[in-house]
Amino acid sequence: MPELPEVETIVRQLCRQIKGKTITSVRLLWPRTVTGCKAEFCRRLRGMTVAGVSRRGKYIGVEGVDGTFFTVHLRMTGKLVGEISSADRKHLRTQFTFSDGTALYFVDARKFGRLRLWTCRGQACPSLGPEPLRPAVVLTSLRRLKTRRPIKSVLLDQTVLAGIGNIYADEALFQAGMHPLTPAASLGEAQQQRLASVIPKVLRQAILRRGTTLRNYRTVADESGENQEHLNVYGRAGESCFQCGASIEKILINGRSSHYCPSCQKKMSDVRR
Ligand SMILES: [Zn+2]
């Protein structure tokens, strides 16, 4: 699933591609892609001139000059592309056509992706936590944690921090030298600071590399990202740690796979605080 860096990459490209353009038609080929009233969605978007494209967590937001605002959540296999390949045609769920004759295609093989109209930008996605791109913001969120839940699960919780998914949670915990099962509330001040400094760094590096493509994620230009070349633990179970040579392990935490180095990432009970 695209996480913050992938969605940010898409948003930047999309902004260049559709800002200032006016939507002349919306074709819903799979109506359930739209959450809420389908007719209203199409009616409000028709004639809308795009003022800007933004990101909040893993959501793409498109705002019209009249304040009309809708979000796109790509979930597992969704992608927004300016040109559609013949192979993607059968997975086309929504097509936006602009007054200049160009189009934007929402393609989604597994149909989990969602489009949603909101009253206004300020009211969209109310349950999301803060953006994890600044250490001070992340630190504030980490300091508030009173839960014994594993830190890995907490990082995936979009109400705590918005936009982190499995890849960047695993990579950040590796960079912080922290075991994914560490109880969130047991982190000392030094560990909180360490994690708060690596999370924005890991995300920003991935943005510079236009995200991580492992299976489905594609940019608006239908290209792969480059961050998959730089992963330390995610997807590397059984391979050697670049730092110490130990074999990377994979465990399930609340049903999600977690990749970590058993030597570089110690549980809090294993290290002196
Ligand atoms: Zn290691």
Short mmCIF file of C-alpha atoms and ligand atoms in Angstrom, two decimals:
data_model
loop_
_atom_site.label_atom_id
_atom_site.label_comp_id
_atom_site.label_asym_id
_atom_site.label_seq_id
_atom_site.Cartn_x
_atom_site.Cartn_y
_atom_site.Cartn_z
CA MET A 1 0.00 0.00 0.00
CA PRO A 2 1.36 3.46 -0.82
CA GLU A 3 2.53 5.24 2.32
CA LEU A 4 3.38 8.88 2.93
CA PRO A 5 6.41 9.09 0.56
CA GLU A 6 4.58 7.39 -2.30
CA VAL A 7 1.46 9.53 -1.85
CA GLU A 8 3.60 12.68 -1.56
CA THR A 9 5.31 11.78 -4.84
CA ILE A 10 1.95 11.29 -6.53
CA VAL A 11 0.61 14.56 -5.12
CA ARG A 12 3.57 16.59 -6.40
CA GLN A 13 3.27 15.13 -9.89
CA LEU A 14 -0.50 15.42 -9.90
CA CYS A 15 -0.31 19.07 -8.91
CA ARG A 16 1.90 19.83 -11.90
CA GLN A 17 -0.38 17.82 -14.14
CA ILE A 18 -3.91 18.96 -13.23
CA LYS A 19 -3.65 22.30 -11.39
CA GLY A 20 -5.66 24.95 -13.21
CA LYS A 21 -7.51 22.41 -15.31
CA THR A 22 -11.30 22.15 -15.37
CA ILE A 23 -13.06 18.80 -15.09
CA THR A 24 -15.65 18.41 -17.81
CA SER A 25 -16.76 14.87 -17.11
CA VAL A 26 -16.52 12.16 -14.48
CA ARG A 27 -17.12 8.59 -15.58
CA LEU A 28 -17.72 6.10 -12.79
CA LEU A 29 -17.06 2.64 -14.18
CA TRP A 30 -17.17 1.05 -10.72
CA PRO A 31 -19.55 3.25 -8.70
CA ARG A 32 -18.60 1.71 -5.33
CA THR A 33 -15.22 3.43 -5.68
CA VAL A 34 -17.05 6.54 -4.47
CA THR A 35 -17.95 6.66 -0.78
CA GLY A 36 -21.26 8.48 -0.29
CA CYS A 37 -23.63 9.80 -2.94
CA LYS A 38 -22.33 8.98 -6.43
CA ALA A 39 -24.61 11.47 -8.18
CA GLU A 40 -23.52 14.32 -5.94
CA PHE A 41 -19.86 13.41 -6.41
CA CYS A 42 -20.19 13.63 -10.19
CA ARG A 43 -22.36 16.76 -10.07
CA ARG A 44 -19.99 18.68 -7.79
CA LEU A 45 -16.86 17.69 -9.68
CA ARG A 46 -18.20 18.51 -13.13
CA GLY A 47 -17.08 22.05 -13.94
CA MET A 48 -14.62 22.12 -11.04
CA THR A 49 -11.34 23.93 -11.73
CA VAL A 50 -8.47 22.40 -9.76
CA ALA A 51 -6.89 24.93 -7.40
CA GLY A 52 -4.42 22.51 -5.85
CA VAL A 53 -3.53 18.96 -4.86
CA SER A 54 -2.46 18.16 -1.30
CA ARG A 55 -1.63 15.23 0.93
CA ARG A 56 -2.82 14.29 4.39
CA GLY A 57 -1.44 11.00 5.72
CA LYS A 58 -2.00 8.53 2.91
CA TYR A 59 -4.84 10.59 1.39
CA ILE A 60 -4.58 12.63 -1.78
CA GLY A 61 -6.74 15.77 -1.62
CA VAL A 62 -7.96 17.65 -4.69
CA GLU A 63 -9.42 21.10 -4.12
CA GLY A 64 -11.43 23.20 -6.53
CA VAL A 65 -11.29 26.99 -6.79
CA ASP A 66 -14.86 27.02 -5.42
CA GLY A 67 -13.77 25.04 -2.32
CA THR A 68 -15.07 21.69 -3.54
CA PHE A 69 -12.79 19.08 -2.01
CA PHE A 70 -12.42 15.37 -2.56
CA THR A 71 -9.92 12.76 -1.43
CA VAL A 72 -8.45 9.70 -3.09
CA HIS A 73 -7.20 6.79 -1.02
CA LEU A 74 -5.28 4.29 -3.15
CA ARG A 75 -5.31 1.42 -0.63
CA MET A 76 -3.74 -1.76 -2.07
CA THR A 77 -3.57 -1.41 -5.83
CA GLY A 78 -5.05 1.97 -6.74
CA LYS A 79 -3.14 4.34 -9.00
CA LEU A 80 -3.79 7.64 -10.72
CA VAL A 81 -2.24 7.92 -14.15
CA GLY A 82 -2.32 10.47 -16.93
CA GLU A 83 -2.20 7.83 -19.62
CA ILE A 84 -3.72 4.40 -19.49
CA SER A 85 -2.11 1.26 -20.85
CA SER A 86 -4.25 -1.33 -22.60
CA ALA A 87 -3.52 -3.77 -19.75
CA ASP A 88 -4.96 -1.30 -17.23
CA ARG A 89 -8.18 -0.66 -19.18
CA LYS A 90 -10.03 -3.53 -17.53
CA HIS A 91 -9.22 -2.10 -14.10
CA LEU A 92 -10.31 1.45 -14.89
CA ARG A 93 -12.72 2.56 -12.12
CA THR A 94 -13.08 6.29 -12.67
CA GLN A 95 -12.09 8.62 -15.49
CA PHE A 96 -11.82 12.40 -15.13
CA THR A 97 -11.72 14.32 -18.39
CA PHE A 98 -10.51 17.93 -18.50
CA SER A 99 -11.48 20.79 -20.77
CA ASP A 100 -8.11 20.68 -22.53
CA GLY A 101 -8.82 17.11 -23.67
CA THR A 102 -6.44 15.42 -21.21
CA ALA A 103 -7.66 12.89 -18.66
CA LEU A 104 -6.83 11.36 -15.31
CA TYR A 105 -7.51 7.68 -14.78
CA PHE A 106 -8.13 5.95 -11.48
CA VAL A 107 -7.07 2.35 -12.03
CA ASP A 108 -7.56 -0.20 -9.26
CA ALA A 109 -7.28 -3.95 -9.79
CA ARG A 110 -8.50 -4.97 -6.35
CA LYS A 111 -11.12 -2.24 -5.96
CA PHE A 112 -10.24 -1.22 -2.39
CA GLY A 113 -9.34 2.35 -3.35
CA ARG A 114 -11.86 5.07 -2.50
CA LEU A 115 -12.85 8.53 -3.69
CA ARG A 116 -14.77 10.74 -1.32
CA LEU A 117 -16.32 14.20 -1.40
CA TRP A 118 -16.03 16.33 1.76
CA THR A 119 -17.86 19.49 2.83
CA CYS A 120 -14.55 21.35 2.73
CA ARG A 121 -10.83 20.70 3.07
CA GLY A 122 -10.79 21.59 6.77
CA GLN A 123 -13.31 18.88 7.59
CA ALA A 124 -11.68 16.04 5.66
CA CYS A 125 -10.20 12.98 7.39
CA PRO A 126 -10.93 14.15 10.96
CA SER A 127 -9.45 11.16 12.80
CA LEU A 128 -5.91 11.43 11.41
CA GLY A 129 -3.00 12.18 13.74
CA PRO A 130 -0.31 14.77 12.90
CA GLU A 131 2.07 14.57 9.95
CA PRO A 132 5.31 12.81 10.95
CA LEU A 133 7.72 14.95 8.93
CA ARG A 134 9.12 17.04 11.78
CA PRO A 135 10.97 15.56 14.79
CA ALA A 136 9.28 17.90 17.30
CA VAL A 137 5.82 16.82 16.14
CA VAL A 138 6.71 13.13 16.27
CA LEU A 139 8.28 13.54 19.69
CA THR A 140 5.10 15.14 21.07
CA SER A 141 3.06 12.17 19.81
CA LEU A 142 5.52 9.63 21.23
CA ARG A 143 5.58 11.33 24.63
CA ARG A 144 1.79 11.07 24.89
CA LEU A 145 1.78 7.29 24.47
CA LYS A 146 0.51 5.48 27.54
CA THR A 147 -0.07 2.16 25.83
CA ARG A 148 1.76 -1.13 26.27
CA ARG A 149 1.00 -1.98 22.63
CA PRO A 150 4.13 -2.77 20.58
CA ILE A 151 5.74 0.35 19.13
CA LYS A 152 5.39 -1.18 15.66
CA SER A 153 1.58 -1.33 15.99
CA VAL A 154 1.47 2.19 17.35
CA LEU A 155 3.44 3.56 14.39
CA LEU A 156 0.87 2.00 12.05
CA ASP A 157 -1.99 3.66 13.96
CA GLN A 158 -3.08 6.57 11.73
CA THR A 159 -4.66 8.38 14.68
CA VAL A 160 -1.22 8.62 16.36
CA LEU A 161 0.80 9.68 13.31
CA ALA A 162 -0.63 9.91 9.78
CA GLY A 163 0.99 8.30 6.76
CA ILE A 164 3.34 5.65 8.16
CA GLY A 165 2.74 2.09 6.94
CA ASN A 166 4.54 -1.22 7.21
CA ILE A 167 7.62 -0.37 5.13
CA TYR A 168 8.59 2.88 6.84
CA ALA A 169 7.65 1.67 10.33
CA ASP A 170 10.06 -1.26 9.92
CA GLU A 171 12.78 0.93 8.40
CA ALA A 172 12.47 3.62 11.08
CA LEU A 173 12.62 1.06 13.90
CA PHE A 174 15.76 -0.38 12.34
CA GLN A 175 17.38 3.05 12.10
CA ALA A 176 16.42 3.69 15.72
CA GLY A 177 17.85 0.32 16.81
CA MET A 178 14.52 -0.51 18.40
CA HIS A 179 12.81 -3.90 18.52
CA PRO A 180 9.30 -3.75 16.97
CA LEU A 181 7.73 -5.47 20.00
CA THR A 182 8.98 -2.81 22.44
CA PRO A 183 5.98 -1.59 24.48
CA ALA A 184 5.29 2.00 23.36
CA ALA A 185 4.96 3.39 26.88
CA SER A 186 8.27 1.86 27.95
CA LEU A 187 10.38 4.11 25.69
CA GLY A 188 12.70 6.36 27.65
CA GLU A 189 13.34 9.98 26.69
CA ALA A 190 16.47 9.08 24.71
CA GLN A 191 14.64 6.39 22.72
CA GLN A 192 11.73 8.72 22.03
CA GLN A 193 14.12 11.35 20.72
CA ARG A 194 15.99 8.84 18.61
CA LEU A 195 12.79 7.54 17.02
CA ALA A 196 11.43 11.06 16.57
CA SER A 197 14.53 12.04 14.66
CA VAL A 198 14.70 8.96 12.39
CA ILE A 199 11.04 8.82 11.33
CA PRO A 200 11.07 12.16 9.44
CA LYS A 201 14.51 11.31 8.02
CA VAL A 202 13.41 7.92 6.67
CA LEU A 203 10.25 9.45 5.14
CA ARG A 204 12.03 12.43 3.59
CA GLN A 205 14.75 10.24 2.06
CA ALA A 206 12.05 8.07 0.53
CA ILE A 207 10.27 11.15 -0.88
CA LEU A 208 13.53 12.19 -2.58
CA ARG A 209 13.65 8.71 -4.13
CA ARG A 210 10.01 8.99 -5.26
CA GLY A 211 8.84 6.22 -2.96
CA THR A 212 9.23 2.45 -2.75
CA THR A 213 7.89 0.15 -5.44
CA LEU A 214 7.65 -3.47 -4.35
CA ARG A 215 4.54 -4.59 -6.18
CA ASN A 216 1.90 -2.11 -7.21
CA TYR A 217 2.90 1.45 -6.47
CA ARG A 218 3.39 3.61 -9.56
CA THR A 219 3.87 7.35 -9.93
CA VAL A 220 1.45 9.45 -12.03
CA ALA A 221 3.89 8.97 -14.90
CA ASP A 222 3.34 5.21 -14.32
CA GLU A 223 6.96 4.79 -13.20
CA SER A 224 8.50 2.94 -10.23
CA GLY A 225 10.04 4.63 -7.22
CA GLU A 226 13.68 4.07 -6.25
CA ASN A 227 13.62 3.63 -2.49
CA GLN A 228 13.29 -0.17 -2.76
CA GLU A 229 17.05 -0.12 -3.52
CA HIS A 230 17.72 1.34 -0.07
CA LEU A 231 15.67 -0.81 2.33
CA ASN A 232 17.54 -2.20 5.33
CA VAL A 233 15.00 -4.68 6.68
CA TYR A 234 11.62 -4.53 4.96
CA GLY A 235 11.15 -7.52 2.64
CA ARG A 236 14.64 -8.83 3.51
CA ALA A 237 13.77 -11.75 5.84
CA GLY A 238 16.55 -14.35 5.77
CA GLU A 239 19.03 -11.94 4.17
CA SER A 240 22.03 -10.48 5.99
CA CYS A 241 21.86 -7.23 7.90
CA PHE A 242 23.96 -4.60 6.09
CA GLN A 243 25.13 -3.33 9.46
CA CYS A 244 26.08 -6.49 11.37
CA GLY A 245 25.60 -9.50 9.08
CA ALA A 246 22.94 -11.19 11.23
CA SER A 247 19.97 -12.75 9.45
CA ILE A 248 16.95 -10.41 9.19
CA GLU A 249 13.89 -11.91 10.86
CA LYS A 250 10.20 -11.60 10.13
CA ILE A 251 7.49 -11.91 12.77
CA LEU A 252 3.79 -11.18 12.83
CA ILE A 253 2.59 -8.38 15.10
CA ASN A 254 -1.17 -7.97 15.16
CA GLY A 255 -1.39 -9.75 11.86
CA ARG A 256 1.15 -7.50 10.11
CA SER A 257 4.59 -8.73 9.13
CA SER A 258 7.50 -7.03 10.83
CA HIS A 259 11.07 -7.21 9.59
CA TYR A 260 13.94 -6.51 11.95
CA CYS A 261 17.55 -7.35 12.78
CA PRO A 262 17.67 -9.38 16.02
CA SER A 263 21.15 -8.09 16.71
CA CYS A 264 20.82 -4.36 15.88
CA GLN A 265 17.31 -4.01 17.31
CA LYS A 266 17.13 -5.01 20.95
CA LYS A 267 14.07 -5.20 23.13
CA MET A 268 14.11 -2.64 25.90
CA SER A 269 14.43 -5.42 28.45
CA ASP A 270 17.70 -6.45 26.75
CA VAL A 271 19.43 -3.09 27.00
CA ARG A 272 20.35 -0.87 29.88
CA ARG A 273 18.28 2.28 29.89
ZN ZN B 1 22.04 -5.95 12.27
#
